[in-house]
PDB file of C-alpha atoms in Angstrom:
ATOM      1  CA  MET A   1      81.436 248.784   1.300  1.00 51.00           C
ATOM      2  CA  THR A   2      80.234 252.345  -0.834  1.00 54.00           C
ATOM      3  CA  SER A   3      81.298 255.579   1.168  1.00 61.00           C
ATOM      4  CA  THR A   4      78.325 258.224   1.852  1.00 67.00           C
ATOM      5  CA  THR A   5      80.824 260.902   2.303  1.00 73.00           C
ATOM      6  CA  PRO A   6      80.588 263.700   0.317  1.00 82.00           C
ATOM      7  CA  PRO A   7      83.488 263.425  -2.614  1.00 84.00           C
ATOM      8  CA  ASP A   8      85.513 266.443  -1.417  1.00 84.00           C
ATOM      9  CA  VAL A   9      85.517 265.437   1.875  1.00 80.00           C
ATOM     10  CA  ALA A  10      86.400 262.321   1.381  1.00 79.00           C
ATOM     11  CA  ALA A  11      89.161 263.159  -0.497  1.00 82.00           C
ATOM     12  CA  HIS A  12      90.081 265.533   2.358  1.00 83.00           C
ATOM     13  CA  VAL A  13      90.371 263.402   4.836  1.00 81.00           C
ATOM     14  CA  GLU A  14      91.589 260.086   2.489  1.00 81.00           C
ATOM     15  CA  SER A  15      95.260 262.590   2.065  1.00 86.00           C
ATOM     16  CA  LEU A  16      95.690 262.869   6.035  1.00 85.00           C
ATOM     17  CA  ILE A  17      96.651 259.168   6.437  1.00 84.00           C
ATOM     18  CA  PRO A  18      99.965 259.557   4.241  1.00 88.00           C
ATOM     19  CA  LYS A  19     101.357 262.240   6.542  1.00 88.00           C
ATOM     20  CA  PHE A  20     100.794 260.398   9.969  1.00 89.00           C
ATOM     21  CA  GLN A  21     104.154 260.652  11.774  1.00 91.00           C
ATOM     22  CA  LEU A  22     104.258 258.044  14.347  1.00 91.00           C
ATOM     23  CA  THR A  23     104.931 258.976  17.791  1.00 91.00           C
ATOM     24  CA  ARG A  24     104.612 255.647  19.547  1.00 89.00           C
ATOM     25  CA  LEU A  25     102.381 252.465  19.633  1.00 87.00           C
ATOM     26  CA  LEU A  26     100.145 252.795  22.363  1.00 87.00           C
ATOM     27  CA  ASN A  27      98.218 249.473  21.987  1.00 82.00           C
ATOM     28  CA  SER A  28      97.936 245.765  20.487  1.00 75.00           C
ATOM     29  CA  ASP A  29      95.365 243.886  21.129  1.00 68.00           C
ATOM     30  CA  GLN A  30      93.182 241.261  20.146  1.00 61.00           C
ATOM     31  CA  ALA A  31      95.631 238.631  19.579  1.00 59.00           C
ATOM     32  CA  GLY A  32      97.660 241.578  17.156  1.00 63.00           C
ATOM     33  CA  ARG A  33      94.632 241.917  15.139  1.00 71.00           C
ATOM     34  CA  ARG A  34      94.737 245.941  15.905  1.00 75.00           C
ATOM     35  CA  ILE A  35      96.714 248.159  16.555  1.00 82.00           C
ATOM     36  CA  SER A  36      96.430 252.226  18.558  1.00 84.00           C
ATOM     37  CA  LEU A  37      98.936 254.525  17.233  1.00 85.00           C
ATOM     38  CA  LEU A  38      99.829 257.876  18.913  1.00 89.00           C
ATOM     39  CA  GLY A  39     101.243 260.219  16.315  1.00 90.00           C
ATOM     40  CA  THR A  40     101.192 263.752  14.663  1.00 92.00           C
ATOM     41  CA  ILE A  41      99.517 264.984  11.548  1.00 89.00           C
ATOM     42  CA  ASP A  42     101.001 268.732   9.889  1.00 91.00           C
ATOM     43  CA  SER A  43     102.390 268.905  13.842  1.00 90.00           C
ATOM     44  CA  GLN A  44      99.070 268.299  15.498  1.00 87.00           C
ATOM     45  CA  ASP A  45      98.333 265.230  17.778  1.00 87.00           C
ATOM     46  CA  ALA A  46      96.555 262.417  15.914  1.00 85.00           C
ATOM     47  CA  LEU A  47      95.130 258.603  17.048  1.00 86.00           C
ATOM     48  CA  LEU A  48      95.176 256.194  14.213  1.00 83.00           C
ATOM     49  CA  ILE A  49      93.895 252.978  15.200  1.00 82.00           C
ATOM     50  CA  ALA A  50      93.903 250.144  12.924  1.00 83.00           C
ATOM     51  CA  GLU A  51      92.777 246.342  12.612  1.00 77.00           C
ATOM     52  CA  ARG A  52      92.620 243.725   9.976  1.00 76.00           C
ATOM     53  CA  ALA A  53      89.701 244.140   7.524  1.00 72.00           C
ATOM     54  CA  ALA A  54      87.137 241.326   7.158  1.00 75.00           C
ATOM     55  CA  PHE A  55      88.047 238.473   4.703  1.00 80.00           C
ATOM     56  CA  ASP A  56      86.659 239.243   0.929  1.00 82.00           C
ATOM     57  CA  THR A  57      84.595 235.469   0.984  1.00 85.00           C
ATOM     58  CA  SER A  58      83.662 236.541  -2.998  1.00 88.00           C
ATOM     59  CA  ASP A  59      83.902 233.378  -5.037  1.00 90.00           C
ATOM     60  CA  SER A  60      86.661 234.881  -6.950  1.00 87.00           C
ATOM     61  CA  ASN A  61      88.904 236.078  -4.217  1.00 85.00           C
ATOM     62  CA  MET A  62      88.199 232.794  -2.528  1.00 88.00           C
ATOM     63  CA  ARG A  63      89.602 230.516  -5.621  1.00 89.00           C
ATOM     64  CA  GLY A  64      92.812 232.519  -5.598  1.00 87.00           C
ATOM     65  CA  PHE A  65      93.458 232.572  -1.903  1.00 86.00           C
ATOM     66  CA  SER A  66      96.009 229.554  -1.614  1.00 89.00           C
ATOM     67  CA  THR A  67      97.987 230.881  -4.775  1.00 87.00           C
ATOM     68  CA  SER A  68      98.050 234.786  -4.006  1.00 87.00           C
ATOM     69  CA  LEU A  69      99.783 233.863  -0.709  1.00 86.00           C
ATOM     70  CA  ARG A  70     103.993 234.452  -0.394  1.00 87.00           C
ATOM     71  CA  ASN A  71     106.573 233.893   1.855  1.00 87.00           C
ATOM     72  CA  ILE A  72     105.172 230.838   3.102  1.00 87.00           C
ATOM     73  CA  LYS A  73     107.439 229.312   6.128  1.00 87.00           C
ATOM     74  CA  ASN A  74     106.620 225.911   7.872  1.00 86.00           C
ATOM     75  CA  LEU A  75     106.168 226.226  11.533  1.00 79.00           C
ATOM     76  CA  GLY A  76     105.560 222.705  12.370  1.00 79.00           C
ATOM     77  CA  ALA A  77     103.911 219.440  10.928  1.00 81.00           C
ATOM     78  CA  ASN A  78     102.700 216.505  12.911  1.00 80.00           C
ATOM     79  CA  ASP A  79     100.625 213.325  10.950  1.00 83.00           C
ATOM     80  CA  ILE A  80      98.004 215.003   9.152  1.00 84.00           C
ATOM     81  CA  TYR A  81      98.304 218.292  10.511  1.00 84.00           C
ATOM     82  CA  ALA A  82     100.958 222.018   9.365  1.00 85.00           C
ATOM     83  CA  TRP A  83     100.930 225.008  10.032  1.00 82.00           C
ATOM     84  CA  PHE A  84     102.757 228.068   8.603  1.00 86.00           C
ATOM     85  CA  LEU A  85     103.518 231.901   8.688  1.00 83.00           C
ATOM     86  CA  ALA A  86     102.870 233.794   5.333  1.00 87.00           C
ATOM     87  CA  ASN A  87     102.075 237.019   3.818  1.00 86.00           C
ATOM     88  CA  SER A  88      98.815 237.949   1.798  1.00 81.00           C
ATOM     89  CA  ASN A  89     100.559 240.589  -0.452  1.00 69.00           C
ATOM     90  CA  PRO A  90     103.973 241.939  -1.582  1.00 61.00           C
ATOM     91  CA  SER A  91     105.298 244.640   0.544  1.00 55.00           C
ATOM     92  CA  ALA A  92     104.884 247.926  -0.438  1.00 53.00           C
ATOM     93  CA  SER A  93     108.194 248.894   0.773  1.00 54.00           C
ATOM     94  CA  GLY A  94     110.051 246.868  -1.307  1.00 57.00           C
ATOM     95  CA  ASP A  95     111.196 244.580   1.456  1.00 59.00           C
ATOM     96  CA  PRO A  96     111.849 240.682   0.075  1.00 63.00           C
ATOM     97  CA  GLN A  97     111.115 239.385   3.965  1.00 71.00           C
ATOM     98  CA  PRO A  98     108.217 241.729   5.124  1.00 75.00           C
ATOM     99  CA  PRO A  99     106.892 240.426   8.565  1.00 76.00           C
ATOM    100  CA  PRO A 100     103.915 237.750   7.954  1.00 79.00           C
ATOM    101  CA  ASP A 101     100.036 238.628   8.418  1.00 80.00           C
ATOM    102  CA  PHE A 102      98.986 235.201   8.120  1.00 82.00           C
ATOM    103  CA  LYS A 103      98.970 232.238  10.832  1.00 80.00           C
ATOM    104  CA  ILE A 104      97.612 229.656   8.308  1.00 83.00           C
ATOM    105  CA  ASN A 105      96.688 226.022   9.893  1.00 84.00           C
ATOM    106  CA  LEU A 106      96.410 222.983   6.818  1.00 86.00           C
ATOM    107  CA  ILE A 107      95.162 219.322   7.618  1.00 89.00           C
ATOM    108  CA  TYR A 108      95.527 217.267   4.635  1.00 88.00           C
ATOM    109  CA  PRO A 109      94.410 214.762   4.109  1.00 86.00           C
ATOM    110  CA  CYS A 110      90.910 215.819   6.438  1.00 85.00           C
ATOM    111  CA  THR A 111      88.079 213.709   7.552  1.00 84.00           C
ATOM    112  CA  ALA A 112      84.162 214.502   7.278  1.00 84.00           C
ATOM    113  CA  LYS A 113      84.587 215.174  11.297  1.00 84.00           C
ATOM    114  CA  HIS A 114      87.009 217.760  10.596  1.00 85.00           C
ATOM    115  CA  VAL A 115      85.049 219.603   8.021  1.00 84.00           C
ATOM    116  CA  LYS A 116      81.969 219.384  10.925  1.00 84.00           C
ATOM    117  CA  LYS A 117      83.918 221.005  13.455  1.00 82.00           C
ATOM    118  CA  TYR A 118      85.282 224.043  11.301  1.00 83.00           C
ATOM    119  CA  GLU A 119      81.598 224.529   9.217  1.00 83.00           C
ATOM    120  CA  LYS A 120      79.447 227.267  10.335  1.00 83.00           C
ATOM    121  CA  GLN A 121      76.760 226.144  12.232  1.00 88.00           C
ATOM    122  CA  GLY A 122      74.341 226.664  14.991  1.00 91.00           C
ATOM    123  CA  LEU A 123      75.070 225.823  18.589  1.00 92.00           C
ATOM    124  CA  ARG A 124      72.596 223.928  21.124  1.00 95.00           C
ATOM    125  CA  ILE A 125      72.935 224.324  24.825  1.00 96.00           C
ATOM    126  CA  VAL A 126      72.898 220.649  26.223  1.00 97.00           C
ATOM    127  CA  HIS A 127      72.813 219.078  29.810  1.00 97.00           C
ATOM    128  CA  GLU A 128      75.187 215.889  30.893  1.00 98.00           C
ATOM    129  CA  THR A 129      73.985 214.048  33.632  1.00 98.00           C
ATOM    130  CA  PRO A 130      76.442 211.550  34.822  1.00 98.00           C
ATOM    131  CA  GLU A 131      73.538 208.896  33.773  1.00 98.00           C
ATOM    132  CA  ILE A 132      73.965 210.235  30.250  1.00 98.00           C
ATOM    133  CA  TYR A 133      77.808 210.185  30.576  1.00 98.00           C
ATOM    134  CA  GLU A 134      78.255 206.750  31.501  1.00 98.00           C
ATOM    135  CA  LYS A 135      75.822 205.611  28.912  1.00 98.00           C
ATOM    136  CA  TYR A 136      76.093 207.359  25.834  1.00 98.00           C
ATOM    137  CA  LEU A 137      79.121 209.561  26.110  1.00 97.00           C
ATOM    138  CA  ARG A 138      81.533 206.931  27.616  1.00 97.00           C
ATOM    139  CA  PRO A 139      81.096 204.595  24.806  1.00 97.00           C
ATOM    140  CA  TYR A 140      81.811 207.158  22.671  1.00 96.00           C
ATOM    141  CA  ILE A 141      85.101 208.395  23.765  1.00 96.00           C
ATOM    142  CA  ALA A 142      85.778 204.460  23.931  1.00 94.00           C
ATOM    143  CA  LYS A 143      85.260 204.150  19.890  1.00 94.00           C
ATOM    144  CA  GLN A 144      87.152 207.467  19.145  1.00 90.00           C
ATOM    145  CA  HIS A 145      90.066 205.870  20.411  1.00 89.00           C
ATOM    146  CA  GLU A 146      89.539 202.666  18.748  1.00 90.00           C
ATOM    147  CA  LYS A 147      89.389 204.809  15.645  1.00 87.00           C
ATOM    148  CA  GLY A 148      93.345 205.590  16.014  1.00 83.00           C
ATOM    149  CA  THR A 149      92.084 209.431  16.088  1.00 83.00           C
ATOM    150  CA  LEU A 150      94.951 210.448  18.537  1.00 90.00           C
ATOM    151  CA  GLN A 151      98.278 209.261  16.637  1.00 88.00           C
ATOM    152  CA  TRP A 152      99.466 212.733  16.681  1.00 88.00           C
ATOM    153  CA  VAL A 153      98.952 213.088  20.241  1.00 92.00           C
ATOM    154  CA  TYR A 154     101.230 209.920  20.657  1.00 92.00           C
ATOM    155  CA  ASN A 155     103.640 210.726  17.766  1.00 90.00           C
ATOM    156  CA  ILE A 156     104.862 213.658  20.406  1.00 91.00           C
ATOM    157  CA  LEU A 157     104.812 211.785  23.537  1.00 92.00           C
ATOM    158  CA  ASP A 158     106.781 209.482  22.030  1.00 91.00           C
ATOM    159  CA  GLY A 159     109.334 211.510  20.709  1.00 89.00           C
ATOM    160  CA  LEU A 160     108.500 210.974  17.129  1.00 88.00           C
ATOM    161  CA  LYS A 161     107.350 214.249  16.100  1.00 82.00           C
ATOM    162  CA  GLU A 162     107.375 218.016  17.772  1.00 81.00           C
ATOM    163  CA  GLN A 163     110.365 217.343  19.794  1.00 87.00           C
ATOM    164  CA  GLU A 164     112.308 220.718  18.912  1.00 85.00           C
ATOM    165  CA  ASP A 165     108.729 222.382  20.324  1.00 86.00           C
ATOM    166  CA  VAL A 166     108.495 220.426  23.593  1.00 91.00           C
ATOM    167  CA  ILE A 167     109.918 223.856  25.994  1.00 89.00           C
ATOM    168  CA  TYR A 168     109.002 221.674  29.517  1.00 91.00           C
ATOM    169  CA  LYS A 169     108.883 217.818  29.864  1.00 92.00           C
ATOM    170  CA  GLU A 170     108.295 215.422  32.904  1.00 89.00           C
ATOM    171  CA  THR A 171     108.643 211.783  32.572  1.00 88.00           C
ATOM    172  CA  GLY A 172     106.580 208.791  34.652  1.00 83.00           C
ATOM    173  CA  GLU A 173     103.314 208.522  36.749  1.00 80.00           C
ATOM    174  CA  GLU A 174     103.043 212.618  36.731  1.00 85.00           C
ATOM    175  CA  GLY A 175     104.889 213.009  33.792  1.00 90.00           C
ATOM    176  CA  PHE A 176     103.471 215.980  30.855  1.00 93.00           C
ATOM    177  CA  LEU A 177     104.992 217.915  28.137  1.00 94.00           C
ATOM    178  CA  LEU A 178     104.513 221.526  27.172  1.00 95.00           C
ATOM    179  CA  LEU A 179     104.584 222.864  23.966  1.00 93.00           C
ATOM    180  CA  PRO A 180     103.054 226.029  21.788  1.00 91.00           C
ATOM    181  CA  ASP A 181      99.279 225.204  20.382  1.00 90.00           C
ATOM    182  CA  LEU A 182      99.402 225.426  16.819  1.00 80.00           C
ATOM    183  CA  ASN A 183      97.093 228.714  16.338  1.00 77.00           C
ATOM    184  CA  TRP A 184      99.954 231.006  18.486  1.00 84.00           C
ATOM    185  CA  ASP A 185     102.505 232.544  16.429  1.00 78.00           C
ATOM    186  CA  ARG A 186     105.398 231.882  18.684  1.00 83.00           C
ATOM    187  CA  LYS A 187     105.816 235.154  19.133  1.00 82.00           C
ATOM    188  CA  THR A 188     103.285 238.060  20.290  1.00 84.00           C
ATOM    189  CA  LEU A 189     103.039 237.669  24.368  1.00 90.00           C
ATOM    190  CA  GLU A 190      99.248 238.915  24.775  1.00 87.00           C
ATOM    191  CA  SER A 191      98.231 236.351  22.762  1.00 87.00           C
ATOM    192  CA  LEU A 192     100.350 233.353  23.944  1.00 93.00           C
ATOM    193  CA  HIS A 193      98.933 229.776  23.879  1.00 94.00           C
ATOM    194  CA  LEU A 194     100.537 226.932  25.126  1.00 96.00           C
ATOM    195  CA  LEU A 195      99.269 223.172  25.553  1.00 96.00           C
ATOM    196  CA  GLY A 196      99.963 220.750  28.689  1.00 97.00           C
ATOM    197  CA  ILE A 197     100.015 217.025  27.724  1.00 96.00           C
ATOM    198  CA  VAL A 198      99.739 214.612  30.207  1.00 95.00           C
ATOM    199  CA  GLU A 199     101.841 211.387  29.571  1.00 94.00           C
ATOM    200  CA  ARG A 200      99.773 209.028  30.990  1.00 93.00           C
ATOM    201  CA  ARG A 201      96.656 207.642  28.871  1.00 93.00           C
ATOM    202  CA  ASP A 202      94.194 206.406  30.912  1.00 93.00           C
ATOM    203  CA  ILE A 203      92.515 209.918  31.561  1.00 96.00           C
ATOM    204  CA  ARG A 204      90.862 210.837  28.607  1.00 96.00           C
ATOM    205  CA  SER A 205      88.591 213.786  29.411  1.00 97.00           C
ATOM    206  CA  VAL A 206      88.055 215.943  32.514  1.00 97.00           C
ATOM    207  CA  ARG A 207      85.290 213.310  33.472  1.00 97.00           C
ATOM    208  CA  ASP A 208      88.052 210.714  34.237  1.00 97.00           C
ATOM    209  CA  LEU A 209      89.785 213.140  37.183  1.00 97.00           C
ATOM    210  CA  LYS A 210      89.244 211.530  40.529  1.00 96.00           C
ATOM    211  CA  LYS A 211      89.061 213.159  43.909  1.00 96.00           C
ATOM    212  CA  SER A 212      92.274 211.079  44.969  1.00 96.00           C
ATOM    213  CA  GLN A 213      94.581 212.996  41.874  1.00 96.00           C
ATOM    214  CA  VAL A 214      93.959 216.927  43.141  1.00 96.00           C
ATOM    215  CA  GLN A 215      97.123 216.476  44.103  1.00 95.00           C
ATOM    216  CA  TRP A 216      98.662 215.418  40.818  1.00 94.00           C
ATOM    217  CA  VAL A 217      96.447 217.944  39.189  1.00 96.00           C
ATOM    218  CA  GLU A 218      97.859 220.747  41.280  1.00 96.00           C
ATOM    219  CA  HIS A 219     101.628 219.909  40.635  1.00 94.00           C
ATOM    220  CA  MET A 220     101.124 220.003  36.796  1.00 93.00           C
ATOM    221  CA  ARG A 221      99.552 223.104  37.716  1.00 95.00           C
ATOM    222  CA  GLU A 222     102.381 224.933  39.178  1.00 95.00           C
ATOM    223  CA  LYS A 223     104.935 223.130  36.567  1.00 94.00           C
ATOM    224  CA  MET A 224     103.469 224.768  34.002  1.00 95.00           C
ATOM    225  CA  LEU A 225     103.231 227.818  35.353  1.00 96.00           C
ATOM    226  CA  ASP A 226     106.548 227.285  36.416  1.00 95.00           C
ATOM    227  CA  ALA A 227     107.760 226.315  33.005  1.00 93.00           C
ATOM    228  CA  THR A 228     106.131 229.237  30.933  1.00 95.00           C
ATOM    229  CA  ILE A 229     107.530 232.531  33.017  1.00 96.00           C
ATOM    230  CA  LYS A 230     110.671 230.571  32.711  1.00 94.00           C
ATOM    231  CA  LEU A 231     110.638 230.567  29.734  1.00 92.00           C
ATOM    232  CA  TYR A 232     109.154 234.145  28.835  1.00 95.00           C
ATOM    233  CA  PRO A 233     110.626 235.768  32.024  1.00 96.00           C
ATOM    234  CA  GLU A 234     108.643 239.029  30.657  1.00 96.00           C
ATOM    235  CA  LEU A 235     105.541 237.257  31.981  1.00 97.00           C
ATOM    236  CA  ASP A 236     104.115 237.177  35.660  1.00 97.00           C
ATOM    237  CA  LYS A 237     101.829 234.079  36.937  1.00 97.00           C
ATOM    238  CA  ASP A 238      98.818 236.313  37.495  1.00 97.00           C
ATOM    239  CA  GLN A 239      99.147 237.144  33.954  1.00 97.00           C
ATOM    240  CA  LEU A 240      98.706 233.405  32.414  1.00 97.00           C
ATOM    241  CA  LYS A 241      94.978 231.422  32.567  1.00 96.00           C
ATOM    242  CA  LEU A 242      94.782 227.758  32.669  1.00 97.00           C
ATOM    243  CA  TYR A 243      91.826 226.060  31.382  1.00 97.00           C
ATOM    244  CA  VAL A 244      90.368 222.364  29.662  1.00 97.00           C
ATOM    245  CA  HIS A 245      88.220 221.840  27.543  1.00 96.00           C
ATOM    246  CA  TYR A 246      84.879 219.937  27.913  1.00 96.00           C
ATOM    247  CA  GLN A 247      83.920 218.966  25.467  1.00 95.00           C
ATOM    248  CA  PRO A 248      87.782 218.525  24.179  1.00 94.00           C
ATOM    249  CA  THR A 249      88.681 218.494  20.486  1.00 90.00           C
ATOM    250  CA  TYR A 250      90.490 215.188  21.597  1.00 93.00           C
ATOM    251  CA  TYR A 251      90.065 213.107  24.004  1.00 96.00           C
ATOM    252  CA  HIS A 252      93.697 212.573  25.622  1.00 96.00           C
ATOM    253  CA  PHE A 253      93.699 214.731  28.925  1.00 97.00           C
ATOM    254  CA  HIS A 254      95.579 218.356  28.243  1.00 97.00           C
ATOM    255  CA  ILE A 255      95.546 221.776  29.599  1.00 97.00           C
ATOM    256  CA  HIS A 256      95.659 225.152  28.151  1.00 97.00           C
ATOM    257  CA  ILE A 257      97.675 228.077  29.247  1.00 97.00           C
ATOM    258  CA  VAL A 258      97.224 230.846  27.604  1.00 96.00           C
ATOM    259  CA  HIS A 259      97.823 234.808  28.447  1.00 94.00           C
ATOM    260  CA  VAL A 260      95.055 236.386  30.299  1.00 93.00           C
ATOM    261  CA  ALA A 261      94.919 239.106  27.719  1.00 87.00           C
ATOM    262  CA  LEU A 262      93.702 236.324  25.396  1.00 84.00           C
ATOM    263  CA  GLU A 263      90.940 238.056  23.402  1.00 70.00           C
ATOM    264  CA  ALA A 264      88.026 235.050  25.029  1.00 63.00           C
ATOM    265  CA  GLY A 265      86.191 233.728  22.010  1.00 60.00           C
ATOM    266  CA  THR A 266      84.179 230.629  22.103  1.00 59.00           C
ATOM    267  CA  THR A 267      87.181 228.183  23.178  1.00 63.00           C
ATOM    268  CA  GLN A 268      87.065 229.975  26.378  1.00 64.00           C
ATOM    269  CA  ALA A 269      83.773 231.079  26.735  1.00 64.00           C
ATOM    270  CA  THR A 270      81.228 229.297  29.250  1.00 69.00           C
ATOM    271  CA  GLY A 271      80.029 226.090  27.969  1.00 75.00           C
ATOM    272  CA  LYS A 272      82.892 225.195  26.335  1.00 85.00           C
ATOM    273  CA  ALA A 273      86.305 226.011  28.930  1.00 93.00           C
ATOM    274  CA  LEU A 274      86.555 224.918  32.601  1.00 95.00           C
ATOM    275  CA  GLY A 275      89.116 226.513  35.010  1.00 95.00           C
ATOM    276  CA  LEU A 276      91.816 224.480  36.070  1.00 97.00           C
ATOM    277  CA  GLU A 277      91.554 226.125  39.487  1.00 96.00           C
ATOM    278  CA  ASN A 278      87.705 225.593  40.171  1.00 96.00           C
ATOM    279  CA  ILE A 279      88.445 221.975  38.724  1.00 97.00           C
ATOM    280  CA  ILE A 280      90.636 221.348  41.161  1.00 97.00           C
ATOM    281  CA  SER A 281      88.708 223.097  44.065  1.00 97.00           C
ATOM    282  CA  GLN A 282      85.657 220.952  43.049  1.00 96.00           C
ATOM    283  CA  LEU A 283      87.669 217.578  43.157  1.00 96.00           C
ATOM    284  CA  ASP A 284      89.035 218.781  47.025  1.00 95.00           C
ATOM    285  CA  THR A 285      85.557 219.542  48.289  1.00 95.00           C
ATOM    286  CA  MET A 286      83.752 216.628  46.444  1.00 94.00           C
ATOM    287  CA  ALA A 287      81.748 214.219  48.551  1.00 93.00           C
ATOM    288  CA  GLY A 288      82.743 210.744  48.504  1.00 93.00           C
ATOM    289  CA  ASP A 289      85.852 208.700  48.899  1.00 95.00           C
ATOM    290  CA  ASP A 290      89.018 209.184  46.716  1.00 95.00           C
ATOM    291  CA  ASP A 291      87.068 206.831  43.671  1.00 94.00           C
ATOM    292  CA  ALA A 292      84.621 209.841  43.773  1.00 96.00           C
ATOM    293  CA  SER A 293      84.988 211.778  39.942  1.00 96.00           C
ATOM    294  CA  LEU A 294      84.089 214.433  38.079  1.00 97.00           C
ATOM    295  CA  ALA A 295      81.975 211.296  36.197  1.00 97.00           C
ATOM    296  CA  ASP A 296      79.286 211.819  39.195  1.00 95.00           C
ATOM    297  CA  VAL A 297      79.085 215.682  38.447  1.00 96.00           C
ATOM    298  CA  SER A 298      76.261 217.206  35.486  1.00 96.00           C
ATOM    299  CA  LEU A 299      77.705 219.351  33.318  1.00 96.00           C
ATOM    300  CA  SER A 300      76.270 221.908  30.798  1.00 96.00           C
ATOM    301  CA  TYR A 301      78.159 222.774  27.602  1.00 96.00           C
ATOM    302  CA  HIS A 302      77.876 224.038  23.630  1.00 94.00           C
ATOM    303  CA  LEU A 303      77.773 221.847  20.450  1.00 94.00           C
ATOM    304  CA  GLY A 304      77.317 222.630  16.918  1.00 91.00           C
ATOM    305  CA  GLU A 305      74.631 221.405  15.208  1.00 94.00           C
ATOM    306  CA  ARG A 306      76.608 219.135  13.153  1.00 90.00           C
ATOM    307  CA  SER A 307      78.702 217.663  15.474  1.00 92.00           C
ATOM    308  CA  GLU A 308      78.997 214.015  15.817  1.00 93.00           C
ATOM    309  CA  LEU A 309      77.821 213.906  19.667  1.00 96.00           C
ATOM    310  CA  TRP A 310      74.595 216.205  18.511  1.00 96.00           C
ATOM    311  CA  GLU A 311      73.430 214.089  15.492  1.00 95.00           C
ATOM    312  CA  LYS A 312      74.433 210.907  17.181  1.00 96.00           C
ATOM    313  CA  ILE A 313      73.296 211.576  21.475  1.00 98.00           C
ATOM    314  CA  TYR A 314      71.716 214.534  21.910  1.00 98.00           C
ATOM    315  CA  LEU A 315      69.215 215.177  19.081  1.00 97.00           C
ATOM    316  CA  PRO A 316      67.981 211.420  19.505  1.00 97.00           C
ATOM    317  CA  LEU A 317      67.507 212.117  23.428  1.00 98.00           C
ATOM    318  CA  LYS A 318      65.749 215.228  22.368  1.00 97.00           C
ATOM    319  CA  GLU A 319      63.201 214.085  20.197  1.00 97.00           C
ATOM    320  CA  GLY A 320      62.726 210.125  22.193  1.00 97.00           C
ATOM    321  CA  ARG A 321      64.535 208.426  19.592  1.00 97.00           C
ATOM    322  CA  GLU A 322      67.015 205.863  20.448  1.00 96.00           C
ATOM    323  CA  VAL A 323      70.214 206.296  20.633  1.00 97.00           C
ATOM    324  CA  LYS A 324      72.387 203.945  18.090  1.00 96.00           C
ATOM    325  CA  VAL A 325      75.211 203.284  20.476  1.00 95.00           C
ATOM    326  CA  GLY A 326      76.362 200.323  18.375  1.00 92.00           C
ATOM    327  CA  GLU A 327      77.062 203.105  15.316  1.00 91.00           C
ATOM    328  CA  PHE A 328      79.251 205.118  17.558  1.00 92.00           C
TER     329      PHE A 328
END
């Protein structure tokens, strides 16, 4: 970015930054990407607000990005997924181990479905009726299970991977385990993000929850909250938010537990996240007997234009074409 400030003014204000003397940290927000500092310059109070600049996405910089990383430290690995902390540049102070400034996820080998998920794309709002779910979504979800895309989840549930990361576990019909989400740095509490993964394998999404299971969902909610604040005693229950995704990234029922201050991006937005308390209330008050379920209601959510659900189901429906269930 080119400055429009006169050169003499620019030189003066640039000379002020090295003079800043820290008094105290005022705030760290946006999941640790922005800090507000109180200090002094020449004995006068000053505020310094700093945030991470946008990535330089020029071709030359992107080609050298991976080789520019330093102090790469693996945090975990499971099946095709691995996650790390790393530094973008050597420490200016000469410290051989500066604090990491990148959280990095690696998917290798990745599939075309992964590419579609992470590539920039337009979004569409879709309205899924019980009829659309039963006729198209249920067969689609069943097909995903047949493809073996949940092996990494089963590795965790079967005790083969990531057991050192499990912070709470219950077994049996009401069993579940709690572990850090791979996008959390496992350090910054205001960006805390945990996953509660149920042991039973017959509940693939929120659509499979029945009225008869409301006490089970309530039980998991309380146990997950209790386990989280026991592990992180600095937190209170009312600082935690629990939600599920629909559509989820993978079709094995799981609950997200995040700090309420975590910046609400698209993954927490309306059209993606459903509050667990609202799900409990809806199950508890819905009409019908114990077999009534969330498969009986309409749900609206957003999809990427390159997602399989949009390309194979909702775009054909919009254009009046046949949905080819056999090609799921």
